[in-house]
mmCIF file of C-alpha atoms in Angstrom:
data_model
loop_
_atom_site.group_PDB
_atom_site.id
_atom_site.type_symbol
_atom_site.label_atom_id
_atom_site.label_comp_id
_atom_site.label_asym_id
_atom_site.label_seq_id
_atom_site.Cartn_x
_atom_site.Cartn_y
_atom_site.Cartn_z
ATOM 1 C CA UNK A 7 -7.901 -94.323 102.411
ATOM 2 C CA UNK A 8 -6.641 -97.389 104.100
ATOM 3 C CA UNK A 9 -9.165 -99.290 105.465
ATOM 4 C CA UNK A 10 -8.230 -100.361 108.902
ATOM 5 C CA UNK A 11 -10.005 -101.936 111.550
ATOM 6 C CA UNK A 12 -11.931 -99.561 113.970
ATOM 7 C CA UNK A 13 -10.088 -98.736 117.121
ATOM 8 C CA UNK A 14 -11.729 -99.227 120.496
ATOM 9 C CA UNK A 15 -11.631 -97.000 123.264
ATOM 10 C CA UNK A 16 -8.916 -93.959 122.963
ATOM 11 C CA UNK A 17 -8.643 -92.296 126.448
ATOM 12 C CA UNK A 18 -5.343 -90.554 125.986
ATOM 13 C CA UNK A 19 -3.461 -89.623 122.941
ATOM 14 C CA UNK A 20 -0.110 -88.046 121.939
ATOM 15 C CA UNK A 21 0.731 -86.057 118.524
ATOM 16 C CA UNK A 22 4.580 -85.953 117.434
ATOM 17 C CA UNK A 23 5.764 -84.360 114.326
ATOM 18 C CA UNK A 24 6.743 -81.146 113.250
ATOM 19 C CA UNK A 25 4.663 -77.756 112.218
ATOM 20 C CA UNK A 26 2.149 -79.487 110.355
ATOM 21 C CA UNK A 27 1.281 -81.575 113.865
ATOM 22 C CA UNK A 28 1.778 -78.250 115.873
ATOM 23 C CA UNK A 29 -1.222 -76.539 113.750
ATOM 24 C CA UNK A 30 0.447 -73.727 112.030
ATOM 25 C CA UNK A 31 -1.501 -71.430 110.658
ATOM 26 C CA UNK A 32 -4.572 -72.624 112.040
ATOM 27 C CA UNK A 33 -4.546 -70.014 114.543
ATOM 28 C CA UNK A 34 -6.393 -70.242 117.800
ATOM 29 C CA UNK A 35 -6.839 -68.165 121.435
ATOM 30 C CA UNK A 36 -3.633 -69.927 122.632
ATOM 31 C CA UNK A 37 -1.629 -69.939 119.359
ATOM 32 C CA UNK A 38 -2.332 -72.608 116.951
ATOM 33 C CA UNK A 39 -5.145 -75.178 116.885
ATOM 34 C CA UNK A 40 -4.414 -77.501 113.948
ATOM 35 C CA UNK A 41 -5.287 -80.977 112.715
ATOM 36 C CA UNK A 42 -4.258 -82.804 115.637
ATOM 37 C CA UNK A 43 -6.289 -80.662 118.402
ATOM 38 C CA UNK A 44 -9.259 -80.984 116.324
ATOM 39 C CA UNK A 45 -8.714 -84.466 115.585
ATOM 40 C CA UNK A 46 -8.760 -84.728 119.563
ATOM 41 C CA UNK A 47 -11.937 -83.055 119.845
ATOM 42 C CA UNK A 48 -13.437 -85.547 117.326
ATOM 43 C CA UNK A 49 -12.481 -88.576 119.938
ATOM 44 C CA UNK A 50 -13.409 -86.142 122.836
ATOM 45 C CA UNK A 51 -17.106 -85.969 121.286
ATOM 46 C CA UNK A 52 -17.740 -89.124 121.394
ATOM 47 C CA UNK A 53 -15.292 -91.020 124.275
ATOM 48 C CA UNK A 54 -15.735 -88.100 126.873
ATOM 49 C CA UNK A 55 -12.667 -87.986 129.431
ATOM 50 C CA UNK A 56 -9.598 -87.968 126.630
ATOM 51 C CA UNK A 57 -6.096 -86.590 127.835
ATOM 52 C CA UNK A 58 -3.992 -85.172 125.106
ATOM 53 C CA UNK A 59 -0.524 -84.207 124.730
ATOM 54 C CA UNK A 60 1.022 -82.334 121.582
ATOM 55 C CA UNK A 61 4.703 -82.720 121.617
ATOM 56 C CA UNK A 62 5.509 -81.115 117.790
ATOM 57 C CA UNK A 63 7.639 -78.278 117.143
ATOM 58 C CA UNK A 64 7.683 -76.845 113.780
ATOM 59 C CA UNK A 65 10.931 -77.276 111.920
ATOM 60 C CA UNK A 66 11.847 -80.480 113.806
ATOM 61 C CA UNK A 67 13.915 -83.069 111.316
ATOM 62 C CA UNK A 68 13.408 -86.921 112.253
ATOM 63 C CA UNK A 69 16.620 -87.562 114.194
ATOM 64 C CA UNK A 70 14.652 -84.572 116.322
ATOM 65 C CA UNK A 71 11.643 -86.172 116.752
ATOM 66 C CA UNK A 72 12.866 -89.555 117.686
ATOM 67 C CA UNK A 73 15.372 -88.135 119.939
ATOM 68 C CA UNK A 74 12.743 -85.554 121.734
ATOM 69 C CA UNK A 75 9.580 -86.430 121.199
ATOM 70 C CA UNK A 76 9.460 -90.492 121.041
ATOM 71 C CA UNK A 77 11.083 -91.481 124.200
ATOM 72 C CA UNK A 78 8.199 -89.232 126.056
ATOM 73 C CA UNK A 79 5.514 -90.484 124.151
ATOM 74 C CA UNK A 80 6.968 -94.231 124.965
ATOM 75 C CA UNK A 81 6.727 -93.108 128.820
ATOM 76 C CA UNK A 82 3.540 -91.845 128.548
ATOM 77 C CA UNK A 83 2.217 -94.878 127.495
ATOM 78 C CA UNK A 84 -0.877 -93.497 125.353
ATOM 79 C CA UNK A 85 -3.515 -95.534 123.543
ATOM 80 C CA UNK A 86 -2.725 -93.834 120.337
ATOM 81 C CA UNK A 87 0.057 -92.105 118.595
ATOM 82 C CA UNK A 88 0.065 -90.001 115.369
ATOM 83 C CA UNK A 89 3.323 -89.945 114.086
ATOM 84 C CA UNK A 90 4.209 -87.538 111.210
ATOM 85 C CA UNK A 91 7.745 -86.357 110.324
ATOM 86 C CA UNK A 92 10.631 -86.467 107.428
ATOM 87 C CA UNK A 93 9.102 -83.562 105.205
ATOM 88 C CA UNK A 94 11.848 -81.365 106.544
ATOM 89 C CA UNK A 95 14.205 -83.592 105.833
ATOM 90 C CA UNK A 96 12.844 -84.488 102.049
ATOM 91 C CA UNK A 97 13.013 -81.183 101.206
ATOM 92 C CA UNK A 98 16.898 -80.914 102.211
ATOM 93 C CA UNK A 99 19.119 -81.217 99.326
ATOM 94 C CA UNK A 100 21.332 -84.701 99.485
ATOM 95 C CA UNK A 101 18.258 -86.162 101.583
ATOM 96 C CA UNK A 102 17.428 -89.550 100.995
ATOM 97 C CA UNK A 103 13.892 -90.351 101.311
ATOM 98 C CA UNK A 104 15.238 -94.168 101.858
ATOM 99 C CA UNK A 105 17.137 -93.353 104.962
ATOM 100 C CA UNK A 106 14.572 -91.240 106.279
ATOM 101 C CA UNK A 107 11.998 -94.141 106.103
ATOM 102 C CA UNK A 108 14.361 -96.433 107.792
ATOM 103 C CA UNK A 109 14.519 -93.518 110.994
ATOM 104 C CA UNK A 110 10.863 -93.443 110.604
ATOM 105 C CA UNK A 111 10.179 -96.876 111.076
ATOM 106 C CA UNK A 112 12.612 -97.235 113.877
ATOM 107 C CA UNK A 113 10.054 -94.768 115.816
ATOM 108 C CA UNK A 114 7.181 -96.668 114.870
ATOM 109 C CA UNK A 115 8.658 -100.244 116.432
ATOM 110 C CA UNK A 116 9.563 -97.952 119.675
ATOM 111 C CA UNK A 117 6.225 -96.916 119.710
ATOM 112 C CA UNK A 118 4.424 -99.939 118.759
ATOM 113 C CA UNK A 119 6.722 -102.147 121.349
ATOM 114 C CA UNK A 120 5.566 -99.562 124.190
ATOM 115 C CA UNK A 121 1.910 -100.770 123.584
ATOM 116 C CA UNK A 122 0.317 -97.963 121.188
ATOM 117 C CA UNK A 123 -1.506 -97.858 118.138
ATOM 118 C CA UNK A 124 0.164 -95.752 115.504
ATOM 119 C CA UNK A 125 -1.425 -93.156 112.842
ATOM 120 C CA UNK A 126 1.069 -92.655 110.220
ATOM 121 C CA UNK A 127 0.475 -89.758 107.325
ATOM 122 C CA UNK A 128 1.886 -89.697 103.458
ATOM 123 C CA UNK A 129 2.923 -86.546 102.137
ATOM 124 C CA UNK A 130 1.229 -84.349 100.436
ATOM 125 C CA UNK A 131 0.970 -83.990 96.586
ATOM 126 C CA UNK A 132 2.524 -80.184 96.074
ATOM 127 C CA UNK A 133 3.086 -80.382 92.430
ATOM 128 C CA UNK A 134 0.804 -77.179 92.027
ATOM 129 C CA UNK A 135 3.309 -75.117 94.581
ATOM 130 C CA UNK A 136 6.537 -73.775 92.645
ATOM 131 C CA UNK A 137 9.852 -74.612 93.756
ATOM 132 C CA UNK A 138 8.174 -77.389 95.889
ATOM 133 C CA UNK A 139 7.222 -79.503 92.687
ATOM 134 C CA UNK A 140 11.058 -80.486 92.451
ATOM 135 C CA UNK A 141 10.695 -82.493 95.652
ATOM 136 C CA UNK A 142 7.956 -84.056 94.015
ATOM 137 C CA UNK A 143 9.812 -87.627 93.078
ATOM 138 C CA UNK A 144 11.322 -88.000 96.592
ATOM 139 C CA UNK A 145 7.978 -87.512 98.600
ATOM 140 C CA UNK A 146 6.449 -90.257 96.248
ATOM 141 C CA UNK A 147 9.257 -92.612 97.059
ATOM 142 C CA UNK A 148 8.907 -91.809 100.844
ATOM 143 C CA UNK A 149 5.279 -92.217 100.504
ATOM 144 C CA UNK A 150 6.107 -95.820 99.259
ATOM 145 C CA UNK A 151 8.058 -96.799 102.372
ATOM 146 C CA UNK A 152 5.309 -94.988 104.474
ATOM 147 C CA UNK A 153 3.032 -97.562 102.820
ATOM 148 C CA UNK A 154 5.424 -100.571 103.236
ATOM 149 C CA UNK A 155 5.810 -99.356 107.019
ATOM 150 C CA UNK A 156 2.430 -99.058 108.183
ATOM 151 C CA UNK A 157 1.528 -102.543 106.517
ATOM 152 C CA UNK A 158 4.504 -104.172 108.357
ATOM 153 C CA UNK A 159 3.548 -102.601 111.688
ATOM 154 C CA UNK A 160 -0.229 -103.008 111.488
ATOM 155 C CA UNK A 161 -0.307 -98.804 111.873
ATOM 156 C CA UNK A 162 -3.315 -96.723 110.733
ATOM 157 C CA UNK A 163 -2.407 -94.958 107.695
ATOM 158 C CA UNK A 164 -3.688 -91.110 106.337
ATOM 159 C CA UNK A 165 -2.925 -90.973 102.508
ATOM 160 C CA UNK A 166 -2.480 -87.408 102.023
ATOM 161 C CA UNK A 167 -1.303 -87.623 98.504
ATOM 162 C CA UNK A 168 -4.807 -88.719 96.810
ATOM 163 C CA UNK A 169 -6.846 -85.942 98.415
ATOM 164 C CA UNK A 170 -7.288 -83.720 95.306
ATOM 165 C CA UNK A 171 -9.065 -81.296 97.423
ATOM 166 C CA UNK A 172 -5.675 -80.375 99.304
ATOM 167 C CA UNK A 173 -4.307 -79.474 95.929
ATOM 168 C CA UNK A 174 -6.343 -76.391 96.031
ATOM 169 C CA UNK A 175 -4.468 -73.474 97.198
ATOM 170 C CA UNK A 176 -7.913 -72.475 99.373
ATOM 171 C CA UNK A 177 -6.714 -75.160 101.589
ATOM 172 C CA UNK A 178 -3.288 -73.259 102.220
ATOM 173 C CA UNK A 179 -1.865 -70.652 104.138
ATOM 174 C CA UNK A 180 -0.417 -67.614 101.668
ATOM 175 C CA UNK A 181 3.096 -69.686 102.541
ATOM 176 C CA UNK A 182 2.313 -72.344 100.967
ATOM 177 C CA UNK A 183 3.748 -74.701 103.148
ATOM 178 C CA UNK A 184 1.219 -74.950 106.034
ATOM 179 C CA UNK A 185 -2.147 -75.693 105.781
ATOM 180 C CA UNK A 186 -4.716 -72.935 106.569
ATOM 181 C CA UNK A 187 -8.188 -73.081 109.089
ATOM 182 C CA UNK A 188 -9.963 -75.150 106.655
ATOM 183 C CA UNK A 189 -6.882 -77.620 105.239
ATOM 184 C CA UNK A 190 -6.427 -78.253 109.110
ATOM 185 C CA UNK A 191 -9.999 -79.225 109.856
ATOM 186 C CA UNK A 192 -9.917 -81.403 106.184
ATOM 187 C CA UNK A 193 -6.987 -83.463 107.746
ATOM 188 C CA UNK A 194 -8.863 -84.024 111.076
ATOM 189 C CA UNK A 195 -12.149 -85.535 109.341
ATOM 190 C CA UNK A 196 -9.867 -87.568 107.588
ATOM 191 C CA UNK A 197 -7.884 -88.841 110.083
ATOM 192 C CA UNK A 198 -11.133 -89.381 111.798
ATOM 193 C CA UNK A 199 -12.215 -91.500 109.631
ATOM 194 C CA UNK A 200 -9.556 -94.181 109.528
ATOM 195 C CA UNK A 201 -9.833 -94.343 112.876
ATOM 196 C CA UNK A 202 -13.310 -94.919 112.170
ATOM 197 C CA UNK A 203 -15.344 -92.168 114.365
ATOM 198 C CA UNK A 204 -18.164 -91.009 113.255
ATOM 199 C CA UNK A 205 -17.902 -87.214 111.992
ATOM 200 C CA UNK A 206 -20.714 -85.037 110.605
ATOM 201 C CA UNK A 207 -18.983 -83.274 107.663
ATOM 202 C CA UNK A 208 -17.244 -84.780 104.828
ATOM 203 C CA UNK A 209 -13.439 -83.837 103.969
ATOM 204 C CA UNK A 210 -13.997 -84.526 100.139
ATOM 205 C CA UNK A 211 -16.487 -81.654 100.253
ATOM 206 C CA UNK A 212 -15.248 -79.699 96.987
ATOM 207 C CA UNK A 213 -14.596 -76.406 96.703
ATOM 208 C CA UNK A 214 -16.650 -73.965 94.783
ATOM 209 C CA UNK A 215 -15.796 -73.300 91.347
ATOM 210 C CA UNK A 216 -13.938 -70.435 90.644
ATOM 211 C CA UNK A 217 -12.209 -68.479 87.554
ATOM 212 C CA UNK A 218 -8.307 -69.237 87.269
ATOM 213 C CA UNK A 219 -6.151 -66.213 87.486
ATOM 214 C CA UNK A 220 -4.751 -64.480 84.879
ATOM 215 C CA UNK A 221 -0.781 -65.693 84.135
ATOM 216 C CA UNK A 222 -0.121 -62.542 84.819
ATOM 217 C CA UNK A 223 -1.544 -62.228 88.459
ATOM 218 C CA UNK A 224 -0.331 -65.860 89.194
ATOM 219 C CA UNK A 225 3.143 -65.141 88.247
ATOM 220 C CA UNK A 226 2.994 -61.651 90.334
ATOM 221 C CA UNK A 227 1.725 -64.051 93.147
ATOM 222 C CA UNK A 228 4.635 -66.251 92.487
ATOM 223 C CA UNK A 229 7.289 -63.581 93.282
ATOM 224 C CA UNK A 230 5.434 -62.140 95.732
ATOM 225 C CA UNK A 231 5.654 -65.575 97.869
ATOM 226 C CA UNK A 232 9.122 -66.188 96.745
ATOM 227 C CA UNK A 233 10.504 -63.095 98.456
ATOM 228 C CA UNK A 234 7.798 -63.070 101.715
ATOM 229 C CA UNK A 235 8.170 -66.524 102.331
ATOM 230 C CA UNK A 236 10.539 -68.786 100.151
ATOM 231 C CA UNK A 237 13.757 -66.569 100.424
ATOM 232 C CA UNK A 238 13.309 -66.448 104.395
ATOM 233 C CA UNK A 239 13.107 -70.095 104.268
ATOM 234 C CA UNK A 240 15.741 -70.702 102.397
ATOM 235 C CA UNK A 241 17.814 -68.044 104.580
ATOM 236 C CA UNK A 242 17.342 -70.283 107.625
ATOM 237 C CA UNK A 243 18.762 -73.259 105.538
ATOM 238 C CA UNK A 244 21.780 -71.506 104.443
ATOM 239 C CA UNK A 245 22.565 -70.149 108.403
ATOM 240 C CA UNK A 246 21.341 -73.083 110.113
ATOM 241 C CA UNK A 247 18.591 -71.737 111.776
ATOM 242 C CA UNK A 248 15.116 -73.416 112.538
ATOM 243 C CA UNK A 249 11.950 -71.794 112.721
ATOM 244 C CA UNK A 250 11.335 -74.030 116.138
ATOM 245 C CA UNK A 251 14.635 -72.633 117.398
ATOM 246 C CA UNK A 252 13.674 -71.989 121.112
ATOM 247 C CA UNK A 253 9.932 -73.196 120.565
ATOM 248 C CA UNK A 254 8.663 -75.730 123.680
ATOM 249 C CA UNK A 255 5.729 -78.269 122.678
ATOM 250 C CA UNK A 256 2.049 -76.461 122.794
ATOM 251 C CA UNK A 257 1.143 -79.302 125.052
ATOM 252 C CA UNK A 258 3.992 -81.311 127.001
ATOM 253 C CA UNK A 259 1.733 -83.471 129.322
ATOM 254 C CA UNK A 260 -1.271 -86.044 129.178
ATOM 255 C CA UNK A 261 -3.901 -83.613 130.347
ATOM 256 C CA UNK A 262 -8.124 -83.895 129.810
ATOM 257 C CA UNK A 263 -8.611 -82.169 126.848
ATOM 258 C CA UNK A 264 -11.409 -79.858 128.390
#
């Protein structure tokens, strides 16, 4: 984890991005919670009075985040903005990590020029997930660009790539694309740690040992995953649809967290 100076008081926080930041597969009474909501709770616990907005929408590509979400965040003039985008671009055939990174840097520059502290995230190490391992090298290259962008713009960086605990499938939803509640909990703890916020738990706590599944059982699970999750995802791509079509941000304005 990068060692950045502790932030001062955070009175306002805006989260930007796609399904990862929207909080998919971390269910709550109001829909989805997610690591960003959990991070806002960590901030509020030590600094009451936080105003929080979450503009992230599932399925959004980098250019959509820059066009739809970044201008809104700039207008809100928050103390802190988290920006995690590009994963949906990287997974698409023909996308180049360098091009996506250039777009990301444009967004970071606009946010920094508006006076906000910015927090970035590297991509996950998904080598254990069938199909996703084909994008492994592209994610590595994109991560190198993100490290450089964070250094150039003095941004906070949550480095998800080396977090070994997130390579355990017990941190993931059965779709293998989104974290489950415990995965979101751990990312929120890592983000709080990056900002220098005190937390009572450690995201590094390993999962209990368990016997690996038999080869045949593992292949059966792979086939079921492909049928229930991979094929619908591919179908949306082929038909030009997005999981975020018709979805609005869950917290479109800066409002008190409590």
